[in-house]
Amino acid sequence: MKSLSQFLQSGDWKGEKHVPVIHIPQKAKAGEDIEIKVLIGEEIGHPNTLEHHISWIKVFFHPEGAKFPIEVGNYNYTAHGEGEVFNEPLTVTKMKVNKSGTVYALSYCNIHGLWENSAELVIE
Amino acid sequence: MKSLSQFLQSGDWKGEKHVPVIHIPQKAKAGEDIEIKVLIGEEIGHPNTLEHHISWIKVFFHPEGAKFPIEVGNYNYTAHGEGEVFNEPLTVTKMKVNKSGTVYALSYCNIHGLWENSAELVIE
Amino acid sequence: MKSLSQFLQSGDWKGEKHVPVIHIPQKAKAGEDIEIKVLIGEEIGHPNTLEHHISWIKVFFHPEGAKFPIEVGNYNYTAHGEGEVFNEPLTVTKMKVNKSGTVYALSYCNIHGLWENSAELVIE
Amino acid sequence: MKSLSQFLQSGDWKGEKHVPVIHIPQKAKAGEDIEIKVLIGEEIGHPNTLEHHISWIKVFFHPEGAKFPIEVGNYNYTAHGEGEVFNEPLTVTKMKVNKSGTVYALSYCNIHGLWENSAELVIE
Ligand SMILES: [Fe+3]
Ligand SMILES: [Fe+3]
Ligand SMILES: [Fe+3]
Ligand SMILES: [Fe+3]
């Protein structure tokens, strides 16, 4: 069997436009709303055309010590010029957790495949 | 044939917790980023449990005079207590359009079905 | 408020290529697997290009006498020529129900908007 | 940065119920419809309850020699007992490709995380 893990690309989002950017607070409280902002292209914009665009970003949270990651949300950006409407690959949402852990973002460009990033969250 | 339109419920979001709330500016400029905030439960919270939760919100834009609406984005809220992780049914995103029109939000509660709302956008 | 119901188009799938086709048995048994086939273009093919394609089909089931429809599944067809890969807008899946009711299919063409159809299911 | 690749689990689907099963023909012709059947639980069934279920299966195709995989489709199984309706984690669909390559399936159990499998396709 071959694994998709060979296709999970990453890098520094300041230099590579496909890498999802994750903004979360460094510290938060258990059970309180935590704002998550995920986006593509904060520093270098990515095309948004019918031929070439970001289709979706998924967010996962892996609580410290857990065996499996939990999918938090899945955000599809579906307008790439139809009727001259464009959705930017950006979602701000909120989650509640009760343990420290790691936030992962996975995104898909219809031409350049899968990209990921992660950020650490400390629950006090 | 029966139509799903019989199941598209709406109402005043201040009194009915399922109605999607749409926050957009009243006026914007053609081709510039427009922030859209859609959520459920701004006034009265909705449950977020494995048994009862908001699964998704879709956003459409109907440019004035167009025949069809364009799907802008689809936002799935997928954590409802797994590993004590919860995603709130809230998305802030951005779109660009070049004509005035109507923003529609359609949402789905796994128990109480389909709900919709709309808001007018003026492009200057 | 304006309603999306004005945009739920339908018709005879033998003459209108966008109408989702639903194949289910006319009768089935409670709690047993029921095969559902939903597709676009059984009689007249629909384009599948980056510029013009079917993005998704959703299936709902409305049990007789229930107040709300239940979303059964959501099927996104995401390859429209990237790398010369194309996914046809067709899904065969299975569901179990325990009451007679109506199966609804809702689909979205990125140019021609929302289309729906329904079919009756009798549970013996 | 941590990578989601540490969470991409696999194994023999005859012994591990989460592994997606991929049925494709071993050989096919360029540009002709190829049937893909992906499912969870062919040998050992997986639970389908509000608390524990398969949420989705994604299918990718990686043409031989290409740098990136193409997402073919994304299939969400959204009924896990609401109104006593259940969608089985099974999709049969069709794709067209014009090169040999590898089909990947990625799936998500809301409790046990991400699972993958692959199958080789020869285009004659
Ligand atoms: Fe790209
Ligand atoms: Fe509800
Ligand atoms: Fe069309
Ligand atoms: Fe499981």
XYZ file of C-alpha atoms and ligand atoms in Angstrom:
500
model
C 0.000 0.000 0.000
C 1.113 3.551 -0.725
C 0.311 6.348 1.712
C -1.090 9.840 1.181
C 1.416 11.032 3.768
C 3.983 11.359 0.958
C 1.740 14.126 -0.443
C 1.265 16.179 2.745
C 3.355 19.188 1.887
C 4.318 21.978 4.248
C 6.780 24.836 4.658
C 6.973 28.402 5.866
C 3.741 30.193 4.933
C 5.658 33.450 4.575
C 7.473 31.973 1.602
C 5.153 29.265 0.292
C 1.679 30.511 -0.578
C -0.095 27.164 -0.184
C 0.708 26.567 3.467
C -2.377 27.133 5.624
C -1.907 29.848 8.208
C -3.367 29.131 11.657
C -4.072 31.937 14.105
C -5.068 30.841 17.599
C -4.325 32.289 21.009
C -1.295 30.679 22.662
C -3.279 30.145 25.842
C -6.965 29.664 26.514
C -9.281 28.349 29.195
C -10.975 24.944 29.218
C -14.545 25.101 27.946
C -14.389 28.685 26.746
C -14.729 29.840 23.134
C -11.404 29.850 21.306
C -11.216 31.748 18.033
C -9.469 29.914 15.186
C -8.564 31.727 12.005
C -7.321 29.597 9.134
C -6.468 30.923 5.722
C -4.301 30.551 2.658
C -2.292 33.391 1.251
C -1.801 35.781 4.174
C 1.573 36.880 2.878
C 1.496 35.814 -0.772
C -1.932 35.586 -2.396
C -3.031 32.376 -4.103
C -4.964 32.476 -7.409
C -8.739 32.143 -7.198
C -9.891 31.118 -10.658
C -11.917 28.258 -12.099
C -8.653 26.700 -13.281
C -6.670 27.136 -10.083
C -8.006 27.688 -6.571
C -8.105 26.537 -2.968
C -11.062 24.159 -2.594
C -11.153 23.522 1.113
C -9.476 23.764 4.490
C -10.070 21.172 7.216
C -9.221 21.812 10.866
C -8.388 19.035 13.332
C -7.568 19.147 17.038
C -5.402 16.544 18.712
C -5.733 16.654 22.499
C -2.448 15.877 24.237
C -2.164 12.173 24.945
C -5.166 11.198 22.805
C -4.739 8.445 20.248
C -6.662 10.138 17.421
C -7.231 13.646 16.068
C -10.772 15.086 16.054
C -12.062 16.888 12.971
C -13.226 20.320 14.148
C -14.591 21.677 10.882
C -14.438 21.507 7.112
C -14.668 24.704 5.086
C -15.299 24.610 1.329
C -14.644 27.742 -0.729
C -16.886 27.177 -3.716
C -17.027 30.414 -5.757
C -14.070 30.925 -8.073
C -15.451 33.393 -10.564
C -18.887 32.043 -11.388
C -21.059 35.140 -11.874
C -17.948 37.112 -10.879
C -18.299 35.859 -7.304
C -15.180 34.759 -5.402
C -14.899 33.249 -1.905
C -11.533 33.849 -0.262
C -9.919 30.769 1.359
C -10.388 32.111 4.865
C -12.495 30.980 7.810
C -12.734 32.373 11.303
C -14.640 30.061 13.633
C -14.792 29.084 17.301
C -14.179 25.878 19.206
C -14.223 24.710 22.789
C -11.782 22.133 24.131
C -10.748 21.120 27.614
C -7.152 20.003 27.188
C -3.989 21.369 25.669
C -3.147 19.977 22.268
C -2.319 20.636 18.638
C -4.461 22.336 15.986
C -3.867 21.030 12.446
C -5.023 22.622 9.213
C -5.129 20.607 5.995
C -5.910 22.310 2.705
C -6.300 21.375 -0.924
C -5.379 23.334 -4.051
C -6.988 21.800 -7.136
C -3.630 21.964 -8.945
C -0.993 21.724 -6.212
C -2.547 19.183 -3.888
C -2.517 18.808 -0.110
C -0.833 21.171 2.343
C -0.765 21.204 6.117
C 0.339 23.172 9.123
C -0.021 22.920 12.905
C -0.076 25.148 15.978
C 0.137 24.400 19.684
C -2.635 25.392 22.076
C -2.141 25.557 25.840
C -5.213 25.190 28.047
C -4.702 26.617 31.509
C -42.858 15.503 -7.555
C -42.646 17.000 -4.080
C -40.318 19.914 -3.391
C -37.825 20.560 -0.604
C -39.070 24.141 -0.593
C -41.827 23.055 1.808
C -39.046 22.346 4.330
C -37.143 25.640 4.062
C -38.030 27.178 7.392
C -37.323 30.722 8.473
C -38.322 33.318 11.029
C -36.837 36.000 13.243
C -33.446 34.838 14.503
C -33.983 36.796 17.715
C -36.813 34.451 18.601
C -36.051 31.253 16.685
C -32.643 29.794 17.458
C -32.274 27.859 14.174
C -32.451 30.800 11.813
C -29.012 31.595 10.379
C -27.824 35.101 11.191
C -26.064 36.958 8.363
C -23.831 39.925 9.065
C -22.623 41.815 6.002
C -21.992 45.481 5.385
C -24.966 47.244 3.801
C -22.725 48.739 1.158
C -19.466 47.624 -0.395
C -17.335 48.264 -3.446
C -17.137 46.056 -6.523
C -14.145 43.705 -6.446
C -13.143 44.493 -2.851
C -13.158 42.010 0.043
C -16.527 41.851 1.786
C -16.656 40.194 5.181
C -19.538 37.770 5.693
C -20.319 36.414 9.140
C -22.870 33.631 9.326
C -23.834 31.839 12.487
C -26.572 30.066 14.381
C -27.560 31.047 17.875
C -26.465 34.658 18.218
C -29.354 35.442 20.536
C -30.473 32.014 21.739
C -27.824 29.295 21.764
C -28.449 26.018 19.945
C -27.382 22.676 21.478
C -24.079 21.220 20.287
C -24.166 17.534 21.197
C -23.768 14.281 19.288
C -27.554 13.885 19.398
C -28.473 17.420 18.358
C -26.324 19.947 16.542
C -25.918 22.241 13.554
C -24.119 20.281 10.821
C -23.493 22.920 8.213
C -24.188 26.382 6.832
C -24.089 27.125 3.109
C -23.822 30.663 1.734
C -25.123 31.673 -1.702
C -25.028 34.996 -3.527
C -27.641 35.964 -6.085
C -26.480 38.903 -8.220
C -29.364 41.205 -9.124
C -30.894 40.183 -12.416
C -29.051 36.847 -12.628
C -31.060 33.704 -13.266
C -29.279 31.485 -10.731
C -27.674 31.814 -7.298
C -23.949 31.085 -6.886
C -22.737 28.963 -3.972
C -20.117 31.041 -2.152
C -19.052 28.541 0.496
C -20.059 25.513 2.517
C -19.032 25.278 6.151
C -19.302 21.981 8.068
C -19.105 22.050 11.860
C -17.935 18.537 12.634
C -16.998 18.357 16.342
C -19.945 17.890 18.684
C -18.279 16.499 21.788
C -15.876 13.893 20.430
C -12.839 14.103 22.731
C -14.667 17.014 24.382
C -14.070 19.145 21.288
C -16.896 21.367 19.991
C -16.997 23.569 16.873
C -19.414 26.459 17.130
C -21.717 26.952 14.102
C -20.044 30.185 13.086
C -17.975 31.194 10.067
C -16.481 34.526 9.162
C -15.173 34.582 5.599
C -14.646 36.996 2.718
C -16.023 37.265 -0.777
C -15.667 39.573 -3.751
C -18.585 40.395 -6.044
C -19.162 43.104 -8.602
C -22.917 43.641 -8.496
C -25.548 44.309 -5.880
C -27.555 41.273 -4.882
C -28.828 39.014 -2.129
C -26.814 36.842 0.272
C -28.598 33.658 1.352
C -27.638 31.353 4.218
C -28.998 27.817 4.402
C -28.329 25.663 7.451
C -29.108 22.190 8.678
C -29.843 20.965 12.207
C -29.645 17.164 12.362
C -32.975 17.105 14.241
C -34.856 20.197 13.067
C -33.954 20.262 9.385
C -33.339 23.107 6.978
C -33.403 26.835 7.819
C -32.660 29.879 5.725
C -32.237 33.618 5.824
C -31.208 36.374 3.424
C -29.632 39.839 3.448
C -29.328 42.537 0.807
C -25.964 43.817 -0.356
C -25.527 47.072 -2.245
C -22.456 47.465 -4.433
C -21.606 51.077 -5.137
C -36.672 37.996 3.630
C -36.288 36.287 0.279
C -36.302 32.498 0.049
C -34.035 30.072 -1.796
C -37.167 28.125 -2.672
C -37.597 30.404 -5.706
C -34.358 28.861 -7.043
C -35.220 25.176 -6.559
C -35.694 24.158 -10.163
C -37.075 20.867 -11.392
C -38.572 19.191 -14.442
C -38.484 15.918 -16.343
C -34.954 14.503 -16.235
C -35.490 12.949 -19.646
C -35.697 16.434 -21.125
C -33.767 18.632 -18.694
C -30.202 17.483 -18.074
C -29.819 19.132 -14.653
C -32.620 17.285 -12.876
C -31.202 14.678 -10.477
C -32.326 11.155 -11.283
C -33.228 8.984 -8.285
C -33.313 5.216 -8.553
C -34.707 3.390 -5.533
C -36.808 0.255 -5.198
C -40.529 1.008 -4.945
C -40.808 -1.216 -1.911
C -38.339 -2.243 0.763
C -38.296 -3.701 4.258
C -37.775 -1.763 7.469
C -34.188 -1.890 8.694
C -32.777 -3.552 5.582
C -30.243 -2.010 3.192
C -31.893 0.023 0.462
C -29.799 0.944 -2.557
C -30.086 4.561 -3.692
C -28.617 5.657 -6.996
C -28.561 9.378 -7.695
C -27.032 10.947 -10.738
C -27.173 13.817 -13.206
C -27.321 13.254 -16.914
C -28.719 9.757 -17.345
C -30.454 10.700 -20.576
C -28.657 13.868 -21.631
C -25.088 14.269 -20.405
C -24.042 17.398 -18.510
C -20.669 19.063 -19.167
C -17.845 18.242 -16.769
C -15.272 20.984 -17.172
C -13.574 23.461 -14.863
C -15.910 26.141 -16.187
C -19.151 24.165 -15.975
C -19.866 21.099 -13.864
C -22.043 19.472 -11.230
C -20.476 20.168 -7.829
C -22.594 18.076 -5.503
C -25.729 16.056 -4.895
C -27.386 15.894 -1.477
C -29.902 13.193 -0.548
C -32.611 13.683 2.091
C -35.266 11.318 3.418
C -38.548 12.546 4.810
C -40.325 9.839 6.814
C -44.107 10.029 6.403
C -45.617 12.204 9.096
C -42.287 13.586 10.332
C -41.910 17.333 10.650
C -38.419 17.578 9.154
C -36.347 15.894 6.447
C -33.151 14.033 7.400
C -29.988 14.521 5.356
C -28.868 11.045 4.272
C -25.649 11.958 2.478
C -23.744 14.647 0.640
C -21.665 13.730 -2.393
C -19.117 16.169 -3.844
C -17.751 15.527 -7.327
C -14.451 17.362 -7.213
C -12.445 16.438 -10.332
C -13.408 18.364 -13.447
C -10.333 17.977 -15.610
C -7.455 18.631 -13.222
C -4.699 16.249 -14.354
C -7.252 14.974 -16.889
C -9.238 13.354 -14.061
C -13.035 13.610 -14.089
C -15.550 12.385 -11.482
C -18.982 11.683 -12.898
C -21.930 13.152 -10.918
C -23.148 9.739 -9.818
C -23.359 8.046 -6.432
C -24.739 4.661 -5.487
C -25.057 4.247 -1.736
C -27.200 2.418 0.833
C -29.510 3.519 3.594
C -31.730 1.916 6.201
C -35.045 3.417 7.249
C -38.011 2.045 9.120
C -40.935 3.998 7.678
C -42.298 4.841 4.272
C -41.451 8.298 3.048
C -39.971 10.483 0.332
C -36.394 10.553 -0.966
C -35.250 13.987 -2.166
C -32.164 14.764 -4.229
C -30.799 18.316 -4.413
C -27.947 19.149 -6.778
C -25.879 22.142 -7.750
C -24.418 23.104 -11.115
C -21.824 25.851 -10.735
C -23.472 27.772 -13.595
C -27.130 26.749 -13.525
C -27.794 26.600 -9.801
C -29.989 24.330 -7.674
C -32.097 21.433 -8.968
C -34.217 18.888 -7.143
C -36.266 15.769 -7.571
C -38.108 13.301 -5.319
C -39.198 9.675 -5.259
C -41.590 7.756 -3.023
C -40.445 4.780 -0.969
C -42.845 2.250 0.543
C -41.696 0.276 3.580
C -43.652 -2.923 4.066
C 5.545 21.709 12.907
C 3.827 18.389 13.528
C 2.318 16.475 10.629
C -1.050 14.759 10.225
C 0.822 11.938 8.504
C 1.453 10.399 11.948
C -2.339 9.893 12.155
C -2.895 8.238 8.769
C -3.642 4.709 9.888
C -3.932 1.677 7.659
C -3.880 -2.114 7.729
C -5.628 -5.105 6.251
C -9.317 -4.315 5.807
C -10.164 -7.965 6.376
C -8.941 -7.610 9.944
C -9.296 -3.912 10.726
C -12.802 -2.572 10.209
C -11.796 1.083 9.667
C -9.629 0.558 6.599
C -11.397 1.813 3.467
C -11.935 -0.887 0.877
C -11.340 0.155 -2.742
C -12.770 -1.843 -5.616
C -11.604 -0.807 -9.071
C -10.867 -2.795 -12.192
C -7.171 -3.696 -12.522
C -7.164 -2.438 -16.077
C -9.188 0.191 -17.887
C -9.064 2.325 -21.002
C -8.089 5.985 -21.159
C -11.093 8.290 -21.187
C -13.661 5.594 -20.463
C -15.844 5.387 -17.362
C -14.150 3.487 -14.538
C -16.323 2.341 -11.662
C -14.901 2.983 -8.192
C -16.494 1.422 -5.152
C -15.234 2.619 -1.779
C -16.630 1.496 1.527
C -15.904 0.801 5.177
C -16.797 -2.486 6.801
C -16.980 -4.967 3.944
C -15.742 -7.797 6.154
C -16.348 -6.479 9.666
C -19.141 -3.923 10.050
C -18.459 -0.573 11.691
C -20.985 0.996 14.117
C -23.326 3.622 12.694
C -24.655 5.569 15.656
C -24.739 9.216 16.687
C -21.865 8.494 19.076
C -19.684 6.504 16.692
C -19.782 6.478 12.901
C -17.908 6.971 9.650
C -18.327 10.614 8.615
C -16.751 10.689 5.201
C -14.596 9.029 2.568
C -12.451 11.031 0.160
C -11.041 9.560 -3.054
C -7.878 10.841 -4.727
C -6.122 9.775 -7.918
C -2.408 10.170 -8.431
C -1.433 9.836 -12.089
C 1.925 8.114 -12.511
C 4.707 10.679 -12.611
C 2.523 13.590 -11.495
C 3.708 15.742 -8.613
C 0.354 16.016 -6.841
C -2.733 13.874 -6.211
C -6.124 15.020 -7.567
C -9.203 14.854 -5.343
C -11.788 12.822 -7.269
C -14.699 13.052 -4.854
C -15.751 13.556 -1.260
C -18.624 11.528 0.157
C -20.269 12.477 3.471
C -22.486 9.921 5.198
C -24.694 12.139 7.313
C -27.533 10.012 8.763
C -26.576 8.041 11.853
C -29.932 7.342 13.422
C -31.758 10.659 13.183
C -35.398 9.721 12.519
C -34.133 6.123 12.379
C -32.385 6.862 9.090
C -28.881 5.477 8.501
C -26.549 6.025 5.525
C -24.024 3.226 5.041
C -20.407 4.358 4.467
C -20.400 3.182 0.866
C -20.155 5.011 -2.457
C -20.032 3.667 -5.975
C -19.111 6.339 -8.490
C -17.361 6.720 -11.839
C -14.278 8.539 -13.007
C -12.361 9.012 -16.218
C -8.575 9.262 -16.313
C -6.036 8.965 -19.091
C -2.969 7.585 -17.351
C -2.136 4.717 -15.055
C -1.838 5.682 -11.417
C -2.878 5.096 -7.832
C -6.339 5.489 -6.295
C -6.282 6.552 -2.633
C -9.184 6.477 -0.191
C -9.068 8.489 3.022
C -11.792 8.098 5.627
C -12.703 9.510 9.005
C -14.341 7.824 11.978
C -15.525 10.411 14.495
C -13.899 8.384 17.306
C -10.995 6.545 15.678
C -9.686 9.182 13.303
C -8.159 8.974 9.840
C -7.654 5.786 7.806
C -6.351 5.251 4.301
C -5.825 2.678 1.617
C -4.662 2.619 -2.011
C -5.067 0.571 -5.169
C -3.206 0.531 -8.459
C -4.952 1.242 -11.742
C -3.467 0.344 -15.108
C -4.628 2.298 -18.160
C -4.025 0.442 -21.403
Fe -2.068 26.295 -6.149
Fe -32.114 21.923 16.453
Fe -25.203 23.266 -15.966
Fe -14.620 3.735 14.690
